[in-house]
């Protein structure tokens, strides 16, 4: 009797304990949310990398490779392309299984950071170039790909110079999926309605904005909740007022400060654009997609964005009415053939991968086939690799052809702010620029904000 | 204890599993967080021990931190000020409505919706009139054009727009809690009071308020802790922008830990938040214990 009731008690206590901890984990305060997500992330990868059954002598060992990527959207051609290459490879290598971990860009960034903190980086993951991948490289999380890129002539498929953004101390750590430039898309129909012409200088652009505005047409669209969008445009202005690329590099080298006249002039010019009413009301509450949708639904006349937006615009309702132009010179300064460069997100391999060689072989195959397959699904505008094939004959739109034409005219340029400066300084910059969308500020003060953000975050 | 004839060791053995889980899930992360707050660490690479430097910068040199603390506390004040309103609604419901359950559930609806949905919903309501914003269009229609605002992007009103959404969402929640509290007050107490000549407001004053104090306290604590943790709604609607105008402690912590990649500094903010929660809970408990002793 006593024994039995003890048993019941034990069960009850167990239930109680379980229910209490279930409540407890919900209430453990704001400070613990990070650790929660990190454990979730870890369990995901753990289950993915498991399952290496001991193989027989003559058979090849079963290998599972985790492939974290940022093509989760099944309607995006790149998603299908990714699956196709993976399926082809798996068919040719029956012992290899590729586990896809497809995430949105922001989710992936966050997940990788939590995984990196516990040194559990997936076999293949996605990183951004230059300054954004530097902390990962310095922590020794990625395997050098120098030998792999030489195999099967993979290196020669990349456009010259692009791999430099992913190289640290002569070691290449990642292979980019794209290479884009900042361009201005414009809606020809709306321009015609207002009787506006394609601006060739920044001053004309401001006038065009005023003209469009006076005709009741929304001049430009932007998704400034995401902050990098405005920064990308601003940096293009700075690229002009500085008379060429390298302003941030000069700041980092200590030969210039943010209080340099070129920077202040850029802020002035940028503010003149904002104050002319270029952007939609409440721009800072529109995220990237919502901002782009204003343009894609034909409700705005101009849209400044990286050339990666081409594909999205092609599949929208304004397809066929859209042209592109280069960002114009500002106050007669700069060269319109210098662009904001956006070397794409890139595939990197974990240094701690259990199957380093197999992973390298797969990525080699993947990148070799990438341009061909991307071309087939009309996603080959703005690739980091040389694409063979006739775009026109393959049915690419006129706009896509125009963009491809601009690529041929590129004579250098700058990377975005957050790809050049450390994350702390970048955040200071991004909020400072976002602030210009909601209030007019003294340009010298903006420059000062930047300088102090830079100094407090300098290592 | 002796009645149960169980030795202290047995009790300890039964408490232990739960204790270990609780300590592991609550106290260990907090301690790790406190320790990370002492590091100069980007979350990935090598870390450097910097003692209390992070806290020093946080408390004396961070231009975003104190305003975000102020906004968080304002959030808490508004949420707590809402509870008497919820109590009032609950009293009206239990007194004048024949079948109040339907209304209570209706008020409760927003709570079960995901914050992301609420955020998107109100974002569209707050949009500028040109983008289909309902609030501004209504104001225009009734001739109050001068009252229209860029509700989420004007730094001086954005935060209040966010407070309002949170209040709207949680009114039903607290109404439900208070309503249940009132229902639990035995009817015979009111009947006795009626015989003694206390009815209506007087009965509320001498019976409902004092007997409902413990429930009131629950709501206050929930509202306070909830507002200190406010994160998702801010993130969905403004992301802390424009230019930090709507940053609260938790969004600032997120920005620092994950966007600026100063994990150590973010942990220092988290530590501050934990301390704030603990202090607040102690203070609220103290105040209510005195109230309860006074009235019961």
PDB file of C-alpha atoms in Angstrom, chain A residues 90-235:
ATOM      1  CA  UNK A  90      23.071  13.404 -55.181  1.00  0.00           C
ATOM      2  CA  UNK A  91      22.196  11.261 -58.197  1.00  0.00           C
ATOM      3  CA  UNK A  92      25.834  11.165 -59.261  1.00  0.00           C
ATOM      4  CA  UNK A  93      27.087  10.552 -55.713  1.00  0.00           C
ATOM      5  CA  UNK A  94      24.676   8.139 -54.019  1.00  0.00           C
ATOM      6  CA  UNK A  95      26.650   8.147 -50.783  1.00  0.00           C
ATOM      7  CA  UNK A  96      26.281  11.912 -50.340  1.00  0.00           C
ATOM      8  CA  UNK A  97      23.175  13.460 -48.863  1.00  0.00           C
ATOM      9  CA  UNK A  98      22.732  17.230 -48.895  1.00  0.00           C
ATOM     10  CA  UNK A  99      20.517  18.578 -46.113  1.00  0.00           C
ATOM     11  CA  UNK A 100      19.115  21.979 -47.071  1.00  0.00           C
ATOM     12  CA  UNK A 101      18.572  24.546 -44.353  1.00  0.00           C
ATOM     13  CA  UNK A 102      16.781  27.329 -46.223  1.00  0.00           C
ATOM     14  CA  UNK A 103      16.206  30.579 -44.345  1.00  0.00           C
ATOM     15  CA  UNK A 104      15.387  34.231 -44.953  1.00  0.00           C
ATOM     16  CA  UNK A 105      18.405  36.518 -45.114  1.00  0.00           C
ATOM     17  CA  UNK A 106      17.821  38.041 -41.688  1.00  0.00           C
ATOM     18  CA  UNK A 107      17.033  34.723 -40.025  1.00  0.00           C
ATOM     19  CA  UNK A 108      20.115  33.177 -41.550  1.00  0.00           C
ATOM     20  CA  UNK A 109      22.350  36.000 -40.314  1.00  0.00           C
ATOM     21  CA  UNK A 110      21.029  35.581 -36.804  1.00  0.00           C
ATOM     22  CA  UNK A 111      21.192  31.814 -36.855  1.00  0.00           C
ATOM     23  CA  UNK A 112      24.749  31.788 -38.109  1.00  0.00           C
ATOM     24  CA  UNK A 113      25.801  34.184 -35.362  1.00  0.00           C
ATOM     25  CA  UNK A 114      24.307  31.987 -32.663  1.00  0.00           C
ATOM     26  CA  UNK A 115      25.815  28.904 -34.262  1.00  0.00           C
ATOM     27  CA  UNK A 116      29.178  30.608 -34.516  1.00  0.00           C
ATOM     28  CA  UNK A 117      29.068  31.490 -30.818  1.00  0.00           C
ATOM     29  CA  UNK A 118      28.931  27.775 -30.030  1.00  0.00           C
ATOM     30  CA  UNK A 119      31.309  26.826 -32.891  1.00  0.00           C
ATOM     31  CA  UNK A 120      28.655  24.760 -34.654  1.00  0.00           C
ATOM     32  CA  UNK A 121      28.739  26.293 -38.093  1.00  0.00           C
ATOM     33  CA  UNK A 122      26.953  24.200 -40.762  1.00  0.00           C
ATOM     34  CA  UNK A 123      29.136  22.587 -43.436  1.00  0.00           C
ATOM     35  CA  UNK A 124      28.186  25.235 -45.973  1.00  0.00           C
ATOM     36  CA  UNK A 125      26.828  28.597 -44.928  1.00  0.00           C
ATOM     37  CA  UNK A 126      26.266  32.108 -46.272  1.00  0.00           C
ATOM     38  CA  UNK A 127      28.311  35.185 -45.407  1.00  0.00           C
ATOM     39  CA  UNK A 128      28.562  38.738 -46.651  1.00  0.00           C
ATOM     40  CA  UNK A 129      31.782  40.153 -48.086  1.00  0.00           C
ATOM     41  CA  UNK A 130      34.626  42.122 -46.561  1.00  0.00           C
ATOM     42  CA  UNK A 131      33.995  43.685 -43.145  1.00  0.00           C
ATOM     43  CA  UNK A 132      30.871  41.629 -42.479  1.00  0.00           C
ATOM     44  CA  UNK A 133      32.664  38.284 -42.742  1.00  0.00           C
ATOM     45  CA  UNK A 134      35.867  39.412 -41.093  1.00  0.00           C
ATOM     46  CA  UNK A 135      34.878  38.514 -37.495  1.00  0.00           C
ATOM     47  CA  UNK A 136      34.042  34.976 -38.633  1.00  0.00           C
ATOM     48  CA  UNK A 137      37.330  34.615 -40.468  1.00  0.00           C
ATOM     49  CA  UNK A 138      39.301  35.982 -37.532  1.00  0.00           C
ATOM     50  CA  UNK A 139      37.619  33.461 -35.262  1.00  0.00           C
ATOM     51  CA  UNK A 140      38.931  30.731 -37.573  1.00  0.00           C
ATOM     52  CA  UNK A 141      35.488  29.374 -38.398  1.00  0.00           C
ATOM     53  CA  UNK A 142      35.944  28.991 -42.147  1.00  0.00           C
ATOM     54  CA  UNK A 143      38.174  26.700 -44.176  1.00  0.00           C
ATOM     55  CA  UNK A 144      40.414  28.309 -46.815  1.00  0.00           C
ATOM     56  CA  UNK A 145      39.266  27.419 -50.318  1.00  0.00           C
ATOM     57  CA  UNK A 146      42.486  28.215 -52.210  1.00  0.00           C
ATOM     58  CA  UNK A 147      43.041  24.633 -53.390  1.00  0.00           C
ATOM     59  CA  UNK A 148      39.393  23.955 -54.138  1.00  0.00           C
ATOM     60  CA  UNK A 149      38.888  27.000 -56.351  1.00  0.00           C
ATOM     61  CA  UNK A 150      41.758  25.886 -58.589  1.00  0.00           C
ATOM     62  CA  UNK A 151      40.087  22.525 -59.268  1.00  0.00           C
ATOM     63  CA  UNK A 152      38.221  22.096 -62.579  1.00  0.00           C
ATOM     64  CA  UNK A 153      39.061  25.679 -63.487  1.00  0.00           C
ATOM     65  CA  UNK A 154      36.468  27.105 -61.109  1.00  0.00           C
ATOM     66  CA  UNK A 155      38.535  30.198 -60.427  1.00  0.00           C
ATOM     67  CA  UNK A 156      38.427  31.301 -64.054  1.00  0.00           C
ATOM     68  CA  UNK A 157      34.642  31.324 -64.098  1.00  0.00           C
ATOM     69  CA  UNK A 158      34.609  34.292 -61.696  1.00  0.00           C
ATOM     70  CA  UNK A 159      34.829  37.836 -62.974  1.00  0.00           C
ATOM     71  CA  UNK A 160      38.258  39.350 -62.306  1.00  0.00           C
ATOM     72  CA  UNK A 161      38.763  40.944 -58.902  1.00  0.00           C
ATOM     73  CA  UNK A 162      35.495  39.775 -57.373  1.00  0.00           C
ATOM     74  CA  UNK A 163      37.135  37.159 -55.165  1.00  0.00           C
ATOM     75  CA  UNK A 164      39.302  39.823 -53.510  1.00  0.00           C
ATOM     76  CA  UNK A 165      36.352  40.842 -51.327  1.00  0.00           C
ATOM     77  CA  UNK A 166      36.355  37.366 -49.807  1.00  0.00           C
ATOM     78  CA  UNK A 167      40.098  37.010 -49.409  1.00  0.00           C
ATOM     79  CA  UNK A 168      41.931  37.654 -46.150  1.00  0.00           C
ATOM     80  CA  UNK A 169      45.720  37.293 -45.834  1.00  0.00           C
ATOM     81  CA  UNK A 170      45.862  35.659 -49.272  1.00  0.00           C
ATOM     82  CA  UNK A 171      43.359  33.023 -48.237  1.00  0.00           C
ATOM     83  CA  UNK A 172      40.050  32.799 -50.030  1.00  0.00           C
ATOM     84  CA  UNK A 173      37.207  31.937 -47.665  1.00  0.00           C
ATOM     85  CA  UNK A 174      33.979  32.192 -49.650  1.00  0.00           C
ATOM     86  CA  UNK A 175      32.550  32.064 -53.166  1.00  0.00           C
ATOM     87  CA  UNK A 176      29.971  34.705 -54.102  1.00  0.00           C
ATOM     88  CA  UNK A 177      26.613  33.970 -55.719  1.00  0.00           C
ATOM     89  CA  UNK A 178      26.288  37.435 -57.187  1.00  0.00           C
ATOM     90  CA  UNK A 179      27.853  40.732 -58.035  1.00  0.00           C
ATOM     91  CA  UNK A 180      25.590  43.738 -58.229  1.00  0.00           C
ATOM     92  CA  UNK A 181      25.703  47.467 -58.770  1.00  0.00           C
ATOM     93  CA  UNK A 182      23.491  50.291 -57.556  1.00  0.00           C
ATOM     94  CA  UNK A 183      21.249  51.658 -60.291  1.00  0.00           C
ATOM     95  CA  UNK A 184      18.132  53.823 -60.550  1.00  0.00           C
ATOM     96  CA  UNK A 185      15.085  52.072 -61.960  1.00  0.00           C
ATOM     97  CA  UNK A 186      12.453  54.382 -63.399  1.00  0.00           C
ATOM     98  CA  UNK A 187       8.916  53.963 -64.616  1.00  0.00           C
ATOM     99  CA  UNK A 188       8.828  55.252 -68.202  1.00  0.00           C
ATOM    100  CA  UNK A 189       5.063  55.608 -68.218  1.00  0.00           C
ATOM    101  CA  UNK A 190       5.004  57.860 -65.158  1.00  0.00           C
ATOM    102  CA  UNK A 191       7.912  59.881 -66.518  1.00  0.00           C
ATOM    103  CA  UNK A 192       5.972  60.438 -69.720  1.00  0.00           C
ATOM    104  CA  UNK A 193       2.859  61.497 -67.834  1.00  0.00           C
ATOM    105  CA  UNK A 194       4.810  64.162 -66.007  1.00  0.00           C
ATOM    106  CA  UNK A 195       6.853  65.113 -69.049  1.00  0.00           C
ATOM    107  CA  UNK A 196      10.035  64.317 -67.171  1.00  0.00           C
ATOM    108  CA  UNK A 197      13.359  63.374 -68.728  1.00  0.00           C
ATOM    109  CA  UNK A 198      15.992  60.996 -67.414  1.00  0.00           C
ATOM    110  CA  UNK A 199      18.193  63.194 -65.193  1.00  0.00           C
ATOM    111  CA  UNK A 200      21.886  63.387 -66.018  1.00  0.00           C
ATOM    112  CA  UNK A 201      22.930  65.337 -62.934  1.00  0.00           C
ATOM    113  CA  UNK A 202      21.850  65.117 -59.328  1.00  0.00           C
ATOM    114  CA  UNK A 203      20.426  68.646 -59.512  1.00  0.00           C
ATOM    115  CA  UNK A 204      18.246  67.573 -62.436  1.00  0.00           C
ATOM    116  CA  UNK A 205      17.194  64.579 -60.382  1.00  0.00           C
ATOM    117  CA  UNK A 206      16.013  66.868 -57.581  1.00  0.00           C
ATOM    118  CA  UNK A 207      14.144  68.968 -60.162  1.00  0.00           C
ATOM    119  CA  UNK A 208      12.586  65.823 -61.626  1.00  0.00           C
ATOM    120  CA  UNK A 209      11.439  64.912 -58.133  1.00  0.00           C
ATOM    121  CA  UNK A 210       9.789  68.310 -57.764  1.00  0.00           C
ATOM    122  CA  UNK A 211       8.191  68.035 -61.203  1.00  0.00           C
ATOM    123  CA  UNK A 212       6.784  64.567 -60.483  1.00  0.00           C
ATOM    124  CA  UNK A 213       5.583  65.751 -57.113  1.00  0.00           C
ATOM    125  CA  UNK A 214       3.760  68.694 -58.669  1.00  0.00           C
ATOM    126  CA  UNK A 215       1.953  66.278 -61.024  1.00  0.00           C
ATOM    127  CA  UNK A 216       0.826  64.215 -58.057  1.00  0.00           C
ATOM    128  CA  UNK A 217       3.166  61.328 -58.787  1.00  0.00           C
ATOM    129  CA  UNK A 218       5.171  59.755 -55.995  1.00  0.00           C
ATOM    130  CA  UNK A 219       8.762  60.469 -57.166  1.00  0.00           C
ATOM    131  CA  UNK A 220      10.757  57.745 -55.403  1.00  0.00           C
ATOM    132  CA  UNK A 221      10.142  54.680 -53.266  1.00  0.00           C
ATOM    133  CA  UNK A 222      12.343  53.338 -50.506  1.00  0.00           C
ATOM    134  CA  UNK A 223      12.018  50.779 -47.706  1.00  0.00           C
ATOM    135  CA  UNK A 224      13.858  52.726 -45.048  1.00  0.00           C
ATOM    136  CA  UNK A 225      12.753  50.693 -42.042  1.00  0.00           C
ATOM    137  CA  UNK A 226      15.627  48.391 -42.978  1.00  0.00           C
ATOM    138  CA  UNK A 227      18.079  51.348 -42.795  1.00  0.00           C
ATOM    139  CA  UNK A 228      20.644  49.931 -45.248  1.00  0.00           C
ATOM    140  CA  UNK A 229      18.482  51.043 -48.171  1.00  0.00           C
ATOM    141  CA  UNK A 230      18.911  54.750 -47.459  1.00  0.00           C
ATOM    142  CA  UNK A 231      22.552  54.214 -46.650  1.00  0.00           C
ATOM    143  CA  UNK A 232      23.156  52.548 -50.021  1.00  0.00           C
ATOM    144  CA  UNK A 233      21.732  55.603 -51.804  1.00  0.00           C
ATOM    145  CA  UNK A 234      23.600  58.004 -49.555  1.00  0.00           C
ATOM    146  CA  UNK A 235      26.895  56.237 -50.170  1.00  0.00           C
TER     147      UNK A 235
END
